[in-house]
Coordinates of C-alpha atoms and ligand atoms in Angstrom, one line a residue:
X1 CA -50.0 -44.3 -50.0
X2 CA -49.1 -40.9 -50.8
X3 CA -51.8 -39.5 -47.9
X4 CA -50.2 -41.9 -45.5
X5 CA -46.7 -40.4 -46.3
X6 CA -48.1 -37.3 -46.2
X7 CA -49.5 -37.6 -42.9
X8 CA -46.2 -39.3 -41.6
X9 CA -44.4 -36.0 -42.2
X10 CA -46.9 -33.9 -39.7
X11 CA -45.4 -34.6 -36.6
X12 CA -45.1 -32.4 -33.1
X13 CA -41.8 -31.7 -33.5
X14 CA -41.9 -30.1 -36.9
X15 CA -45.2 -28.7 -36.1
X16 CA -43.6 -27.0 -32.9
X17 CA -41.3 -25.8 -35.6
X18 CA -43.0 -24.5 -38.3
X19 CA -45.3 -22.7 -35.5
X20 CA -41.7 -21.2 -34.1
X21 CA -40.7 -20.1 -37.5
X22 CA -44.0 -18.5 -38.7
X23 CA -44.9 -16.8 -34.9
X24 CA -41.0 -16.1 -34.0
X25 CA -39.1 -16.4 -37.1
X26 CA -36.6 -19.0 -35.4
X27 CA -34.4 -19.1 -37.6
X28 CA -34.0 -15.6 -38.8
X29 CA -34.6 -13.7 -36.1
X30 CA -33.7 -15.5 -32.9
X31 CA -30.8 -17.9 -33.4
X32 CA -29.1 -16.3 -36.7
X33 CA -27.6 -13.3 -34.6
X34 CA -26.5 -15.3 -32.1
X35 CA -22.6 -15.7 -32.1
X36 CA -20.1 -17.3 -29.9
X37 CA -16.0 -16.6 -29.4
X38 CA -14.4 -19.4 -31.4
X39 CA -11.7 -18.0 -33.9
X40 CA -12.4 -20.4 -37.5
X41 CA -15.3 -22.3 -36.8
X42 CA -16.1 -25.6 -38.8
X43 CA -20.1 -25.9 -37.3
X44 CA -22.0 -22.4 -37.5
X45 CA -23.0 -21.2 -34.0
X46 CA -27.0 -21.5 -35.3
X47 CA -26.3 -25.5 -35.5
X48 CA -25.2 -26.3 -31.7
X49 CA -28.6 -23.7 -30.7
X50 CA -30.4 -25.3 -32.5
X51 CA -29.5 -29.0 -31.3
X52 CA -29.6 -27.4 -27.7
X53 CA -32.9 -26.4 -28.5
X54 CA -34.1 -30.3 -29.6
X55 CA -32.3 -31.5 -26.5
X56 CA -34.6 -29.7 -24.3
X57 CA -38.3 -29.9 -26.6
X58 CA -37.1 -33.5 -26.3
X59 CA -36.4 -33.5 -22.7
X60 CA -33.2 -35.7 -23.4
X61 CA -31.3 -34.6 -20.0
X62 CA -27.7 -35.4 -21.8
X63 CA -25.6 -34.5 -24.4
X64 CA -25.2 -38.2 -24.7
X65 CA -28.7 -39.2 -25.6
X66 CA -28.4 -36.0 -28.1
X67 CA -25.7 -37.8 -29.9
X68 CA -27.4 -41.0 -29.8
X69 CA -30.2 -40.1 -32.2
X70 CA -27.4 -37.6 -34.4
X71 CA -28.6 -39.9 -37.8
X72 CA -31.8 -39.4 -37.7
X73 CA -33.4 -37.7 -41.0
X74 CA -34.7 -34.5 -39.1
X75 CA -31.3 -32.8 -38.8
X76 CA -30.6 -32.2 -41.8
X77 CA -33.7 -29.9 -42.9
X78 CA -33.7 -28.3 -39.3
X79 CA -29.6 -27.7 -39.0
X80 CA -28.9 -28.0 -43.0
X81 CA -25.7 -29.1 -42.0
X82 CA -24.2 -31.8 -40.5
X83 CA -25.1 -32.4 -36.5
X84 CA -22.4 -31.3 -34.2
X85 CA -20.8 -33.9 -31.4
X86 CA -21.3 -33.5 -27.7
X87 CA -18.1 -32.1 -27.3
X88 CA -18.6 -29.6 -29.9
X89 CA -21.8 -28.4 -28.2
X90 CA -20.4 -28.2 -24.8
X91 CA -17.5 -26.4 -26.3
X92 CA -19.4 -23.9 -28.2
X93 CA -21.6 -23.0 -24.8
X94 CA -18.8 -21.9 -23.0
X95 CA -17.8 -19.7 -25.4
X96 CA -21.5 -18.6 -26.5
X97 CA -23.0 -15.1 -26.3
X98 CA -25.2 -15.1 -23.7
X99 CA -26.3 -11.4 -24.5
X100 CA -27.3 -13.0 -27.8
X101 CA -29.6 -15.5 -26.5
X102 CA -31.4 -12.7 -23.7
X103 CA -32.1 -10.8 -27.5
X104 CA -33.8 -14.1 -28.4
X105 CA -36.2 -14.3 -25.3
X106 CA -36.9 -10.3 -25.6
X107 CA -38.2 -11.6 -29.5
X108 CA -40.2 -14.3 -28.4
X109 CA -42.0 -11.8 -25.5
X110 CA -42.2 -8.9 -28.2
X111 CA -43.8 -11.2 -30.8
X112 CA -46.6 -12.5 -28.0
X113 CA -46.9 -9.1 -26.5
X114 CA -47.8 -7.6 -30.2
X115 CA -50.1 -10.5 -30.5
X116 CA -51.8 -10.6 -27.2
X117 CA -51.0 -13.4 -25.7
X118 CA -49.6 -12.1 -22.5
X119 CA -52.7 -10.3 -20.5
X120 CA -52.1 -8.3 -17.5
X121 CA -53.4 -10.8 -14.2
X122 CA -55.9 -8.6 -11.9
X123 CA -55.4 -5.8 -14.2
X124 CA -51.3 -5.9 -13.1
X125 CA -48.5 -7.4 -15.6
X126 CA -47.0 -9.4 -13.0
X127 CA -44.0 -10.9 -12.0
X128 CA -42.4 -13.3 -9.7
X129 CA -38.2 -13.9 -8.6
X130 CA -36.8 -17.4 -7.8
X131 CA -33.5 -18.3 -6.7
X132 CA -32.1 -21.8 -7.5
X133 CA -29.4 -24.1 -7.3
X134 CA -28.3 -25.7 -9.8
X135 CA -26.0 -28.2 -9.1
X136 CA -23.8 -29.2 -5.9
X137 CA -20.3 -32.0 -5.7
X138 CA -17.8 -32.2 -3.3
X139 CA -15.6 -33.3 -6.5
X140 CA -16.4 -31.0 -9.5
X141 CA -15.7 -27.6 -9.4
X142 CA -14.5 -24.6 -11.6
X143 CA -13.3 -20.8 -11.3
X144 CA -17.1 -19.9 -11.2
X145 CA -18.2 -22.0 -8.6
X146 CA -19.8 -20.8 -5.3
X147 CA -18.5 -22.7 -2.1
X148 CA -19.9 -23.5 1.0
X149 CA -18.2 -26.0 4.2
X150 CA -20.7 -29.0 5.1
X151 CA -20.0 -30.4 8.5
X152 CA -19.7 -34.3 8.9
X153 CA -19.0 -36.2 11.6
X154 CA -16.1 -37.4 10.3
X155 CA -15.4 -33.7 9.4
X156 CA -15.7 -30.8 7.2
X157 CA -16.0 -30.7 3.5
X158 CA -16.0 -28.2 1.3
X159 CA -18.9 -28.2 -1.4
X160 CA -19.1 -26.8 -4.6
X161 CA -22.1 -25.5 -6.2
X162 CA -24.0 -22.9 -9.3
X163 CA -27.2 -20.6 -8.3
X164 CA -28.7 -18.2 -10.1
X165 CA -32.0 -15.9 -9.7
X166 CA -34.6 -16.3 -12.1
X167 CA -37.5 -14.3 -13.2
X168 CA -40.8 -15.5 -14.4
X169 CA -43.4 -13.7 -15.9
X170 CA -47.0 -14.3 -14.8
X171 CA -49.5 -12.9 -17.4
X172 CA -53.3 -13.7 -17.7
X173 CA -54.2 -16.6 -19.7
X174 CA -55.8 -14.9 -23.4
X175 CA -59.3 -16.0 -23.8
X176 CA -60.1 -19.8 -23.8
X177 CA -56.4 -20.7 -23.5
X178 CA -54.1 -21.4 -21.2
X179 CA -51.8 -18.6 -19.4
X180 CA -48.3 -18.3 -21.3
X181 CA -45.5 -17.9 -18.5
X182 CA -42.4 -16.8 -19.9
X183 CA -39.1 -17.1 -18.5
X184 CA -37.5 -13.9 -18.9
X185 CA -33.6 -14.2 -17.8
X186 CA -32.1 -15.6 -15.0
X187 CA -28.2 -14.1 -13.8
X188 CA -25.7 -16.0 -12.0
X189 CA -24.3 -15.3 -8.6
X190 CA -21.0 -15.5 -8.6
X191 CA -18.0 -16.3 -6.1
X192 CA -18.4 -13.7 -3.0
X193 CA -21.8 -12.1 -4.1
X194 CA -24.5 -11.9 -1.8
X195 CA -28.3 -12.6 -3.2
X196 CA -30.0 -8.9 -2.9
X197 CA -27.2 -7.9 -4.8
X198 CA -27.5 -10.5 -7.6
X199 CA -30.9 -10.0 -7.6
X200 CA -30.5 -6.0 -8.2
X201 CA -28.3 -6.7 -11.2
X202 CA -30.8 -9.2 -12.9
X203 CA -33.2 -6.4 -12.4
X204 CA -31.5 -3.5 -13.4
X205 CA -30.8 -5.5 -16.7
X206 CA -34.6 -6.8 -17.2
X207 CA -35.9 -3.3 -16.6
X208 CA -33.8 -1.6 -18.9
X209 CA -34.9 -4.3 -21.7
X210 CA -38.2 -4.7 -20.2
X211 CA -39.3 -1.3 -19.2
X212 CA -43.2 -2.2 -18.8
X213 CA -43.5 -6.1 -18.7
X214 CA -44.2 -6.0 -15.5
X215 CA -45.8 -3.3 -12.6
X216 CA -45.6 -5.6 -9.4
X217 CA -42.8 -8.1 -8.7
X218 CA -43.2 -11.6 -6.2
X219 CA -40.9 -12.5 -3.9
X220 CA -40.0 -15.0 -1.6
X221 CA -39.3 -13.5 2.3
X222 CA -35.4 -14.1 1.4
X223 CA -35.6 -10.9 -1.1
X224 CA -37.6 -8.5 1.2
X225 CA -35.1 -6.6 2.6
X226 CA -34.9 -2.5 2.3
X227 CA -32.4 -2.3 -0.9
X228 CA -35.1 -4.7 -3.1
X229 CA -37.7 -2.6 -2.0
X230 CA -35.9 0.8 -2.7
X231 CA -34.6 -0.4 -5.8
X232 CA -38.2 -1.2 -6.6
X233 CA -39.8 1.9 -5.7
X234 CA -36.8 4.4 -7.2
X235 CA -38.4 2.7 -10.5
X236 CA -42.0 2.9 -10.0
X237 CA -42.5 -1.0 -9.1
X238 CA -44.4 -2.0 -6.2
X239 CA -43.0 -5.8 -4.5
X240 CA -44.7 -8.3 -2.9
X241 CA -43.0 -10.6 -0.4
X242 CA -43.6 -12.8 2.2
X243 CA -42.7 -11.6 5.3
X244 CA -41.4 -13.9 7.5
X245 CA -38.5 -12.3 9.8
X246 CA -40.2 -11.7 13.3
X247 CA -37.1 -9.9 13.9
X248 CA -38.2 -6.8 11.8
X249 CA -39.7 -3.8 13.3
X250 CA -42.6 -4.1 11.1
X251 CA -43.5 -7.8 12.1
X252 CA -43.3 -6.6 15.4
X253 CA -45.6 -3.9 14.8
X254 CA -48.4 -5.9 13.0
X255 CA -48.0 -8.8 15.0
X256 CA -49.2 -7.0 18.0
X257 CA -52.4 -5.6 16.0
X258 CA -53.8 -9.1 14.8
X259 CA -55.4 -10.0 18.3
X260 CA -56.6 -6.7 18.8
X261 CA -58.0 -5.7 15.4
X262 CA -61.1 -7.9 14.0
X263 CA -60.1 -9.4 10.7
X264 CA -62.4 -9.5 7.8
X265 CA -64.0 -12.0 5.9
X266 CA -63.2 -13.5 2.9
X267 CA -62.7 -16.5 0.3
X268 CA -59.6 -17.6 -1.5
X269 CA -60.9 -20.5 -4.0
X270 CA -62.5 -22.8 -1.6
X271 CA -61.3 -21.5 1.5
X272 CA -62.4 -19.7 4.3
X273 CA -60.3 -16.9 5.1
X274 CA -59.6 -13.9 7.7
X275 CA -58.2 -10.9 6.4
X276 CA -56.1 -8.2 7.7
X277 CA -55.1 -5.1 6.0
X278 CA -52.8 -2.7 7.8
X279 CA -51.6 0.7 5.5
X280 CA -49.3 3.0 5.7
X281 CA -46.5 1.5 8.4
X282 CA -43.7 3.2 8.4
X283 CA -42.4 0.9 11.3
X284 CA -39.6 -0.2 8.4
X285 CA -37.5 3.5 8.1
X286 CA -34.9 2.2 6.0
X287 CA -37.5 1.8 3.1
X288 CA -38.4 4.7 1.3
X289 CA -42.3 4.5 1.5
X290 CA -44.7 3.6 4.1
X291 CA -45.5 -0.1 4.2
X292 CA -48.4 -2.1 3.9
X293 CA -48.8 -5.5 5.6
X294 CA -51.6 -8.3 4.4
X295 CA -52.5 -11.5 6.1
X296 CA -54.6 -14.1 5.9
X297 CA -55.9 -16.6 7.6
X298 CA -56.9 -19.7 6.0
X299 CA -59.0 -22.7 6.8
X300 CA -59.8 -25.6 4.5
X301 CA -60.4 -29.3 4.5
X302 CA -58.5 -32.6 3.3
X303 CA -59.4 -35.7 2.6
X304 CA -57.2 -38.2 4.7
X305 CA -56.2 -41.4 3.1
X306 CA -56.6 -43.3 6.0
X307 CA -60.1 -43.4 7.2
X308 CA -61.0 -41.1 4.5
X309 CA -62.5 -38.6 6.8
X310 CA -62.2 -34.5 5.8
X311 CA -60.0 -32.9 8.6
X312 CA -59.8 -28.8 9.0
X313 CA -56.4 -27.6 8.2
X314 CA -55.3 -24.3 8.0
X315 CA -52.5 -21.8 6.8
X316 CA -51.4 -18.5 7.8
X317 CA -49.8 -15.8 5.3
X318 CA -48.2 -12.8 5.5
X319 CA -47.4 -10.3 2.8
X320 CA -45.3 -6.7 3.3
X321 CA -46.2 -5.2 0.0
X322 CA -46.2 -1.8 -1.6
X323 CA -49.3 -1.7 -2.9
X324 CA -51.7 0.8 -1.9
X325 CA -54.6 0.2 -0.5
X326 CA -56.6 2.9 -2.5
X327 CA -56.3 1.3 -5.4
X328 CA -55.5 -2.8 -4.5
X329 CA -57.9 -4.5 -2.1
X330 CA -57.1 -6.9 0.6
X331 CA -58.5 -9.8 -2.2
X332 CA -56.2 -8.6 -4.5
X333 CA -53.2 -8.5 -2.9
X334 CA -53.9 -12.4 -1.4
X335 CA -54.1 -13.2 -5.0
X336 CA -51.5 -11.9 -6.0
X337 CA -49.3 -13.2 -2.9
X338 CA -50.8 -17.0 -3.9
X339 CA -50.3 -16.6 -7.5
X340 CA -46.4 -16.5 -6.3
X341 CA -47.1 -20.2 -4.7
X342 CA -49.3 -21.5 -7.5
X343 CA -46.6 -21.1 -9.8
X344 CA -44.6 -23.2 -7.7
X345 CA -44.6 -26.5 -10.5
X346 CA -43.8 -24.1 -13.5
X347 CA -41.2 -22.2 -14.2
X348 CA -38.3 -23.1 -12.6
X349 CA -39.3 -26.3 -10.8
X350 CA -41.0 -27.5 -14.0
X351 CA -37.7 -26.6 -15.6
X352 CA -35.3 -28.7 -13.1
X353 CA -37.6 -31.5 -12.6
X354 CA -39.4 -32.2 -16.3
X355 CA -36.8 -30.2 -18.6
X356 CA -33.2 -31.7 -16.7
X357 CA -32.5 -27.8 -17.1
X358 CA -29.9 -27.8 -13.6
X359 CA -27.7 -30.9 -15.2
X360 CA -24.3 -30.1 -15.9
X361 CA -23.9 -30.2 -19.7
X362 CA -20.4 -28.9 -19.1
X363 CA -19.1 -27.7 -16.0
X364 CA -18.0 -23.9 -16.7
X365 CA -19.8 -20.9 -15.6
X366 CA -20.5 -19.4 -19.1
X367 CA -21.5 -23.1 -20.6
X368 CA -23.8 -23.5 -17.5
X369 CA -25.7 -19.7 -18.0
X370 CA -25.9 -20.0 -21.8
X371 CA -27.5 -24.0 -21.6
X372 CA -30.3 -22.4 -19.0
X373 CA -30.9 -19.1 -21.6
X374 CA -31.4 -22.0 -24.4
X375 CA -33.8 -23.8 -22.1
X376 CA -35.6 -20.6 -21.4
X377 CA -36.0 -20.3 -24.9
X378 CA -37.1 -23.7 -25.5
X379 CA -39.7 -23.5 -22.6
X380 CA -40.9 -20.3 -23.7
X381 CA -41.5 -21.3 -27.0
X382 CA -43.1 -24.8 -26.1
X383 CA -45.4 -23.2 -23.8
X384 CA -46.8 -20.8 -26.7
X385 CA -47.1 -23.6 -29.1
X386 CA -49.0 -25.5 -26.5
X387 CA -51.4 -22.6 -25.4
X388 CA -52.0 -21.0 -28.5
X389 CA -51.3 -23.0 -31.4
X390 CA -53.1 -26.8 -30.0
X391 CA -56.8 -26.5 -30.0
X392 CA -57.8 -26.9 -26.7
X393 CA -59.8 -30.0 -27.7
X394 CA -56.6 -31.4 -29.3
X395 CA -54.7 -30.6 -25.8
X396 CA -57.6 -31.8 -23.4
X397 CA -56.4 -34.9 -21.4
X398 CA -53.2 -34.6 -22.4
X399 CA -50.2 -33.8 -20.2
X400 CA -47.1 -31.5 -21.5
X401 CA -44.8 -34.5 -21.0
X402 CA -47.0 -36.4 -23.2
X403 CA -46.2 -33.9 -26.0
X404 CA -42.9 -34.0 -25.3
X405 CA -42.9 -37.9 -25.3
X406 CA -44.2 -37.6 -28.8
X407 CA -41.1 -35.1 -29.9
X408 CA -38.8 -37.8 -28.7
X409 CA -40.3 -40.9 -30.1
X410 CA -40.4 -38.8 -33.4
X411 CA -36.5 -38.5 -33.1
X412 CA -35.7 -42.0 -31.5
X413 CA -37.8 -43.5 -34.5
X414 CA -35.9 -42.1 -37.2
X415 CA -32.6 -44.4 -36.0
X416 CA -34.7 -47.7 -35.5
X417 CA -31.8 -49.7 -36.6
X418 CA -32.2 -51.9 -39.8
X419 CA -32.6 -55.3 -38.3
X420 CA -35.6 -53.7 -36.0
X421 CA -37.7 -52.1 -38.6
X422 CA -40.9 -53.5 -40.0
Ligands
LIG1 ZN1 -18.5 -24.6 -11.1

């Protein structure tokens, strides 16, 4: 009896837990110096992080569904307090300090840093930007809100919407695990700011905190434009973006070199590629070093459904990239250009799509950055746990929504009610 008891106790959840005390002291060191702007508060600031926290591990999507499992057992060691209504913690997250939380995440990358878990990728420390919405109504709207007029037939509405810009880290995986992408910080654009210039402030921030996390930074072709780049090099980071605009002077000037240059050969995972690898264009004045433009051709095959027959399909890339040629090869740099697009299901889409991360908990611009900073923390830490604390043979076959599963049922199965226990 007492083994099966004993057993009962060891569950993902407080596993995750006692893993995020012992690695990141949790507790302690993250969400103890948090604080938020309430003048006599009645539930400590540590309590609603820390149910934030559960919220996202257990991919709940609501404050609601939070509230619903409020008597189970596991509260009380995890919060030692009471738990907190879903008013309470909407409350509290508009008046949180998000500087706080940023400290948090800056732990958990110190801690893995210190303990190698985050490996340079091709010999870079890499990163990659994202911009995302992260919610839109026609109804809802607050002082922070972003605007924008939809035409309809029946006429024009004005919609009403958040987006912010993320950044991602894209390290290595450590040896015979899995890669640990960590969400780094994320700032909001606010009413009348353009992109670039969000962008620029979410990167002046991350580099002061972050002076060497990252050498080479990803971008979609939205960010390449000549401040990003400038900004970039005036603090010794090269960029890779897609370039896209045919209107730039440096599209132009490649463009008219691929039919009269032979590409070169090469292989990007199974497919067949040409390369081209132009240095030193300085057909884009307005940036403050030459230019270097990479394509590549691709050609692959797919399996049709219908007919099952393989069919040649291809896809064309092109990168404008500061890196120089002496010291990055073409393969490199087509690397690190995919390694932007491979990450497309993590991060932030894995965030919005598995985590319920762009929901509205409570519609206010602070409440809205300080629930995504709690989800970056959550991610971050689940991600470690499952990459370096699972054995591999433990994880094998099983999904990270199937370990999240498990973290809810643990919950749900604490309030069974009466009448439906065994
Ligand atoms: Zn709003």
């Amino acid at each position: 009896m007492e083994t099966a008891r004993a057993k009962e106790t060891i569950t993902v959840l407080r596993r995750l837990i006692a893993y995020s005390e012992k690695i990141f002291g949790l507790s302690r060191e993250i969400v103890a110096p948090i604080s938020d702007r309430r003048l006599a508060p009645r539930i400590s600031t540590a309590s609603v992080v820390k149910s934030t926290a559960v919220l996202f591990w257990a991919r709940m999507g609501s404050l609601n569904a939070l509230e619903l499992v409020a008597k189970a057992r596991f509260w009380k060691k995890w919060l030692g307090e009471p738990t907190c209504s879903a008013d309470t913690i909407g409350r509290v997250h508009s008046l949180l300090d998000a500087d706080g939380l940023r400290q948090g995440i800056h732990h958990i990358y110190d801690r893995l840093k210190r303990n190698k878990a985050l490996p340079d990728f091709q010999g870079m420390a890499a990163a990659v930007l994202d911009g995302h919405e992260s919610h839109a109504s026609y109804l809802r709207h607050c002082s922070g809100c972003l605007q924008r007029t939809i035409h309809f037939e029946t006429g024009d509405r004005v919609q009403f919407y958040h987006r912010q810009v993320t950044l991602l880290l894209l390290p290595d995986a450590p040896q015979g695990r899995k890669p640990v992408r960590l969400l780094l910080d994320h700032e909001p654009l606010r009413p009348g700011a353009d992109e670039v210039a969000t962008t620029l402030r979410l990167l002046a921030r991350v580099i002061r905190a972050y002076p060497r996390a990252f050498d080479l930074l990803l971008a979609d072709a939205l960010y390449g434009t000549a401040p990003f780049f400038n900004f970039l090099i005036a603090r010794r980071k090269h960029a890779l973006v897609v370039l896209k605009d045919d209107r730039r002077n440096l599209y132009q000037d490649v463009a008219g070199l691929f039919d009269r240059v032979a590409p070169k050969p090469g292989t990007y995972r199974s497919r067949q590629c040409s390369w081209w690898d132009f240095p030193d264009l300085v057909s884009w004045p307005q940036v403050n070093a030459p230019m270097r433009v990479v394509r590549s051709l691709e050609t692959y095959s797919v399996r049709r459904q219908i007919g099952k027959k393989d069919s040649a399909q291809t896809s064309d890339w092109i990168w404008a990239t500061t890196l120089p040629s002496t010291q990055v090869s073409a393969e490199r740099v087509v690397r690190f250009g995919h390694q932007r697009w491979d990450v497309e299901n993590h991060g932030f889409n894995e965030l919005v799509n598995q985590w319920h991360a762009d929901h509205v908990f409570k519609h206010d611009s602070c409440a809205i950055e300080c629930f995504l900073l709690v989800a970056f923390l959550a991610y971050n830490i689940f991600h470690a746990f499952l990459a370096l604390n699972l054995k591999p043979d433990l994880r094998k076959g099983r999904t990270q929504t199937f370990w999240a599963k498990l973290i809810a049922a643990e919950l749900y199965a604490e309030v069974l009610p009466a009448s439906l226990s065994p």
